[in-house]
Amino acid sequence: MAAVTELTVGQVATRSGVAVSALHFYEARGLIRSHRTSGNQRRYGRDVLRRVAIIRIAQEVGISLAEIGAALESLPEGRTPTREDWNLLSTAWRDQLDQKIAQLKKLRDGLTDCIGCGCMSIDKCPLRNKEDRLSAQGPGARRLLVAR
Amino acid sequence: MAAVTELTVGQVATRSGVAVSALHFYEARGLIRSHRTSGNQRRYGRDVLRRVAIIRIAQEVGISLAEIGAALESLPEGRTPTREDWNLLSTAWRDQLDQKIAQLKKLRDGLTDCIGCGCMSIDKCPLRNKEDRLSAQGPGARRLLVAR
DNA sequence: GCTTGACCTCAAGTTAAGTTGAGCTTGTAA
DNA sequence: TTACAAGCTCAACTTAACTTGAGGTCAAGC
């Protein structure tokens, strides 16, 4: 064990808590990169750990891999985020998280208001009316699922 | 147009804002029920509107169709919720929503703390360490977050 | 030098929640 | 009575994020 500069997939998997297959997958999606040994095996620099950590955090925030990839890509030279970059990314992602939280809170308040009210009787419930409004928006109105 | 007691799929779709195909799907999953005309077309009682409204609300809370089905099923006689039942369901679901909100808040606070900190150096970040614990749950796509 | 565990590639499977399409039947308004 | 919108069934497709498996290679310890 001389220089511990290079990591195998297995080592990255162990240290990051992400399956080998997931790492392959991220690489195929362009989220991480590796170079190969003469025997065609992947070797990673240590910065891959940071990258993977960022990916997982962003995923928890609810960001899709595609968006994460775009965010990383949009960094100058597509580099692994420095501390400065990370501030930008995490701030943006925190804002998204804030929005999501706010949305869920609104829904919860709706639910709370509904408990014990006459909602189920007919037509009065704010939650249900919200539904109605959606259907009233034109012929063949369809409720579109908002992308995450 | 005598008794307006029975609804066709199309009518239910229009009034609930849910696509016909989705109604078929819910029926296949046992979430709603219909009876058939002599010509094999579906007819629904009006209570289906209430059921569908409940299903959509629960989905928005982040409950899966399977869980929604189980909840409805667990009602005595598998009936469409009365106001009393609805109180139970909505209370339970609100609690789940509360938990989800709390979880996201924790994540946000973690992100906030991380902004500008030395997280990216190595091993110190609370978010990263949390990740380590969080690995390995099961095959297939993992739904980490609330949809929408 | 051989065995064994870690790797490699590529294709196909998985889950959720529906949608889309083909081919055929019903119901209703003119 | 006929046209045509609305319904029916069933299979296959969709997206995201991976996992699983088959069939074959690499590397390291004994």
PDB file of C-alpha atoms in Angstrom, chain B:
ATOM      1  CA  MET B   1     -81.615  12.122 -18.164  1.00  0.00           C
ATOM      2  CA  ALA B   2     -83.749  10.835 -15.401  1.00  0.00           C
ATOM      3  CA  ALA B   3     -81.922   9.832 -12.252  1.00  0.00           C
ATOM      4  CA  VAL B   4     -78.426  11.326 -12.219  1.00  0.00           C
ATOM      5  CA  THR B   5     -77.304   8.646  -9.850  1.00  0.00           C
ATOM      6  CA  GLU B   6     -74.986   6.771 -12.130  1.00  0.00           C
ATOM      7  CA  LEU B   7     -71.888   8.122 -13.782  1.00  0.00           C
ATOM      8  CA  THR B   8     -69.960   6.906 -16.809  1.00  0.00           C
ATOM      9  CA  VAL B   9     -66.155   6.816 -16.779  1.00  0.00           C
ATOM     10  CA  GLY B  10     -66.067   9.863 -18.937  1.00  0.00           C
ATOM     11  CA  GLN B  11     -68.206  11.790 -16.512  1.00  0.00           C
ATOM     12  CA  VAL B  12     -66.137  10.708 -13.555  1.00  0.00           C
ATOM     13  CA  ALA B  13     -63.008  11.680 -15.449  1.00  0.00           C
ATOM     14  CA  THR B  14     -64.358  15.134 -16.193  1.00  0.00           C
ATOM     15  CA  ARG B  15     -65.640  15.756 -12.716  1.00  0.00           C
ATOM     16  CA  SER B  16     -62.624  14.428 -10.898  1.00  0.00           C
ATOM     17  CA  GLY B  17     -59.984  15.709 -13.250  1.00  0.00           C
ATOM     18  CA  VAL B  18     -58.503  12.255 -13.541  1.00  0.00           C
ATOM     19  CA  ALA B  19     -57.933  10.583 -16.912  1.00  0.00           C
ATOM     20  CA  VAL B  20     -60.116   7.693 -17.969  1.00  0.00           C
ATOM     21  CA  SER B  21     -57.063   5.490 -18.188  1.00  0.00           C
ATOM     22  CA  ALA B  22     -56.190   6.369 -14.619  1.00  0.00           C
ATOM     23  CA  LEU B  23     -59.671   5.409 -13.481  1.00  0.00           C
ATOM     24  CA  HIS B  24     -59.328   2.070 -15.221  1.00  0.00           C
ATOM     25  CA  PHE B  25     -56.002   1.733 -13.494  1.00  0.00           C
ATOM     26  CA  TYR B  26     -57.389   2.525 -10.055  1.00  0.00           C
ATOM     27  CA  GLU B  27     -60.113   0.003 -10.608  1.00  0.00           C
ATOM     28  CA  ALA B  28     -57.600  -2.655 -11.592  1.00  0.00           C
ATOM     29  CA  ARG B  29     -55.747  -1.862  -8.390  1.00  0.00           C
ATOM     30  CA  GLY B  30     -58.934  -2.220  -6.405  1.00  0.00           C
ATOM     31  CA  LEU B  31     -59.094   1.398  -5.304  1.00  0.00           C
ATOM     32  CA  ILE B  32     -62.460   2.071  -6.825  1.00  0.00           C
ATOM     33  CA  ARG B  33     -65.275  -0.137  -7.999  1.00  0.00           C
ATOM     34  CA  SER B  34     -67.938  -0.049 -10.655  1.00  0.00           C
ATOM     35  CA  HIS B  35     -70.707  -2.209 -11.949  1.00  0.00           C
ATOM     36  CA  ARG B  36     -71.432  -2.848 -15.584  1.00  0.00           C
ATOM     37  CA  THR B  37     -74.315  -2.155 -17.907  1.00  0.00           C
ATOM     38  CA  SER B  38     -75.707  -4.958 -20.030  1.00  0.00           C
ATOM     39  CA  GLY B  39     -73.365  -3.667 -22.705  1.00  0.00           C
ATOM     40  CA  ASN B  40     -70.349  -4.061 -20.399  1.00  0.00           C
ATOM     41  CA  GLN B  41     -69.780  -0.400 -19.776  1.00  0.00           C
ATOM     42  CA  ARG B  42     -68.781   0.866 -16.360  1.00  0.00           C
ATOM     43  CA  ARG B  43     -71.177   2.770 -14.192  1.00  0.00           C
ATOM     44  CA  TYR B  44     -70.165   4.442 -10.961  1.00  0.00           C
ATOM     45  CA  GLY B  45     -72.086   5.577  -7.939  1.00  0.00           C
ATOM     46  CA  ARG B  46     -71.519   9.165  -6.893  1.00  0.00           C
ATOM     47  CA  ASP B  47     -69.391   8.133  -3.961  1.00  0.00           C
ATOM     48  CA  VAL B  48     -66.641   7.332  -6.426  1.00  0.00           C
ATOM     49  CA  LEU B  49     -65.988  11.066  -6.692  1.00  0.00           C
ATOM     50  CA  ARG B  50     -65.284  11.223  -3.005  1.00  0.00           C
ATOM     51  CA  ARG B  51     -63.034   8.207  -3.226  1.00  0.00           C
ATOM     52  CA  VAL B  52     -61.086   9.632  -6.112  1.00  0.00           C
ATOM     53  CA  ALA B  53     -60.728  12.961  -4.332  1.00  0.00           C
ATOM     54  CA  ILE B  54     -59.319  11.147  -1.334  1.00  0.00           C
ATOM     55  CA  ILE B  55     -56.944   9.172  -3.499  1.00  0.00           C
ATOM     56  CA  ARG B  56     -55.565  12.287  -5.149  1.00  0.00           C
ATOM     57  CA  ILE B  57     -55.157  14.138  -1.889  1.00  0.00           C
ATOM     58  CA  ALA B  58     -53.325  11.209  -0.339  1.00  0.00           C
ATOM     59  CA  GLN B  59     -51.089  10.982  -3.375  1.00  0.00           C
ATOM     60  CA  GLU B  60     -50.202  14.592  -3.015  1.00  0.00           C
ATOM     61  CA  VAL B  61     -49.244  13.914   0.554  1.00  0.00           C
ATOM     62  CA  GLY B  62     -46.829  11.384  -0.878  1.00  0.00           C
ATOM     63  CA  ILE B  63     -48.726   8.201  -0.059  1.00  0.00           C
ATOM     64  CA  SER B  64     -48.385   5.447  -2.646  1.00  0.00           C
ATOM     65  CA  LEU B  65     -51.428   3.922  -4.282  1.00  0.00           C
ATOM     66  CA  ALA B  66     -50.659   0.663  -2.514  1.00  0.00           C
ATOM     67  CA  GLU B  67     -50.793   2.346   0.862  1.00  0.00           C
ATOM     68  CA  ILE B  68     -53.904   4.269  -0.029  1.00  0.00           C
ATOM     69  CA  GLY B  69     -55.532   1.051  -1.098  1.00  0.00           C
ATOM     70  CA  ALA B  70     -54.549  -0.605   2.142  1.00  0.00           C
ATOM     71  CA  ALA B  71     -55.939   2.297   4.167  1.00  0.00           C
ATOM     72  CA  LEU B  72     -59.255   2.225   2.351  1.00  0.00           C
ATOM     73  CA  GLU B  73     -59.326  -1.538   2.562  1.00  0.00           C
ATOM     74  CA  SER B  74     -58.751  -1.471   6.285  1.00  0.00           C
ATOM     75  CA  LEU B  75     -61.922   0.457   6.869  1.00  0.00           C
ATOM     76  CA  PRO B  76     -64.697  -1.734   8.241  1.00  0.00           C
ATOM     77  CA  GLU B  77     -66.342  -3.420   5.269  1.00  0.00           C
ATOM     78  CA  GLY B  78     -63.943  -1.616   2.991  1.00  0.00           C
ATOM     79  CA  ARG B  79     -66.465   1.130   2.657  1.00  0.00           C
ATOM     80  CA  THR B  80     -66.016   4.571   1.246  1.00  0.00           C
ATOM     81  CA  PRO B  81     -64.924   6.736   4.150  1.00  0.00           C
ATOM     82  CA  THR B  82     -67.563   8.449   6.171  1.00  0.00           C
ATOM     83  CA  ARG B  83     -66.690  11.717   7.802  1.00  0.00           C
ATOM     84  CA  GLU B  84     -65.536   9.803  10.830  1.00  0.00           C
ATOM     85  CA  ASP B  85     -63.275   7.587   8.741  1.00  0.00           C
ATOM     86  CA  TRP B  86     -61.922  10.558   6.907  1.00  0.00           C
ATOM     87  CA  ASN B  87     -60.874  12.122  10.147  1.00  0.00           C
ATOM     88  CA  LEU B  88     -58.826   9.054  10.947  1.00  0.00           C
ATOM     89  CA  LEU B  89     -57.249   8.821   7.531  1.00  0.00           C
ATOM     90  CA  SER B  90     -56.467  12.490   7.211  1.00  0.00           C
ATOM     91  CA  THR B  91     -55.002  12.616  10.688  1.00  0.00           C
ATOM     92  CA  ALA B  92     -52.724   9.693   9.936  1.00  0.00           C
ATOM     93  CA  TRP B  93     -51.707  11.151   6.623  1.00  0.00           C
ATOM     94  CA  ARG B  94     -51.128  14.544   8.116  1.00  0.00           C
ATOM     95  CA  ASP B  95     -48.784  12.976  10.606  1.00  0.00           C
ATOM     96  CA  GLN B  96     -46.835  11.343   7.813  1.00  0.00           C
ATOM     97  CA  LEU B  97     -46.693  14.674   6.099  1.00  0.00           C
ATOM     98  CA  ASP B  98     -45.426  16.265   9.277  1.00  0.00           C
ATOM     99  CA  GLN B  99     -42.650  13.725   9.482  1.00  0.00           C
ATOM    100  CA  LYS B 100     -41.695  14.277   5.891  1.00  0.00           C
ATOM    101  CA  ILE B 101     -41.592  18.006   6.444  1.00  0.00           C
ATOM    102  CA  ALA B 102     -39.454  17.584   9.536  1.00  0.00           C
ATOM    103  CA  GLN B 103     -37.061  15.384   7.602  1.00  0.00           C
ATOM    104  CA  LEU B 104     -36.698  17.900   4.817  1.00  0.00           C
ATOM    105  CA  LYS B 105     -36.163  20.660   7.334  1.00  0.00           C
ATOM    106  CA  LYS B 106     -33.341  18.759   8.901  1.00  0.00           C
ATOM    107  CA  LEU B 107     -31.792  18.299   5.516  1.00  0.00           C
ATOM    108  CA  ARG B 108     -32.178  21.967   4.758  1.00  0.00           C
ATOM    109  CA  ASP B 109     -30.579  22.960   8.004  1.00  0.00           C
ATOM    110  CA  GLY B 110     -27.734  20.626   7.191  1.00  0.00           C
ATOM    111  CA  LEU B 111     -27.336  22.278   3.835  1.00  0.00           C
ATOM    112  CA  THR B 112     -27.468  25.688   5.425  1.00  0.00           C
ATOM    113  CA  ASP B 113     -24.824  24.778   7.932  1.00  0.00           C
ATOM    114  CA  CYS B 114     -22.680  23.432   5.164  1.00  0.00           C
ATOM    115  CA  ILE B 115     -22.717  26.602   3.174  1.00  0.00           C
ATOM    116  CA  GLY B 116     -19.390  28.226   3.681  1.00  0.00           C
ATOM    117  CA  CYS B 117     -18.124  25.579   6.035  1.00  0.00           C
ATOM    118  CA  GLY B 118     -15.181  23.255   5.566  1.00  0.00           C
ATOM    119  CA  CYS B 119     -17.413  20.316   4.679  1.00  0.00           C
ATOM    120  CA  MET B 120     -15.848  19.619   1.401  1.00  0.00           C
ATOM    121  CA  SER B 121     -12.449  19.014   2.893  1.00  0.00           C
ATOM    122  CA  ILE B 122     -12.951  15.473   4.163  1.00  0.00           C
ATOM    123  CA  ASP B 123     -15.064  13.429   6.529  1.00  0.00           C
ATOM    124  CA  LYS B 124     -16.394  16.242   8.651  1.00  0.00           C
ATOM    125  CA  CYS B 125     -19.656  17.044   6.941  1.00  0.00           C
ATOM    126  CA  PRO B 126     -22.757  15.920   8.817  1.00  0.00           C
ATOM    127  CA  LEU B 127     -24.547  15.440   5.513  1.00  0.00           C
ATOM    128  CA  ARG B 128     -21.851  13.207   4.184  1.00  0.00           C
ATOM    129  CA  ASN B 129     -21.704  11.137   7.286  1.00  0.00           C
ATOM    130  CA  LYS B 130     -25.414  10.753   7.233  1.00  0.00           C
ATOM    131  CA  GLU B 131     -25.101   9.348   3.759  1.00  0.00           C
ATOM    132  CA  ASP B 132     -22.855   6.615   4.957  1.00  0.00           C
ATOM    133  CA  ARG B 133     -25.514   5.301   7.234  1.00  0.00           C
ATOM    134  CA  LEU B 134     -28.108   5.574   4.555  1.00  0.00           C
ATOM    135  CA  SER B 135     -26.986   2.915   2.083  1.00  0.00           C
ATOM    136  CA  ALA B 136     -28.475  -0.359   0.912  1.00  0.00           C
ATOM    137  CA  GLN B 137     -32.198  -0.772   1.046  1.00  0.00           C
ATOM    138  CA  GLY B 138     -33.476  -2.801  -1.850  1.00  0.00           C
ATOM    139  CA  PRO B 139     -33.492  -3.404  -5.568  1.00  0.00           C
ATOM    140  CA  GLY B 140     -35.119  -1.240  -8.145  1.00  0.00           C
ATOM    141  CA  ALA B 141     -35.722   2.425  -8.243  1.00  0.00           C
ATOM    142  CA  ARG B 142     -35.641   4.014  -4.850  1.00  0.00           C
ATOM    143  CA  ARG B 143     -38.091   6.724  -4.173  1.00  0.00           C
ATOM    144  CA  LEU B 144     -36.177   8.844  -1.824  1.00  0.00           C
ATOM    145  CA  LEU B 145     -38.364  11.863  -1.838  1.00  0.00           C
ATOM    146  CA  VAL B 146     -41.895  12.950  -2.080  1.00  0.00           C
ATOM    147  CA  ALA B 147     -42.961  13.034  -5.662  1.00  0.00           C
ATOM    148  CA  ARG B 148     -44.087  16.331  -7.101  1.00  0.00           C
TER     149      ARG B 148
END
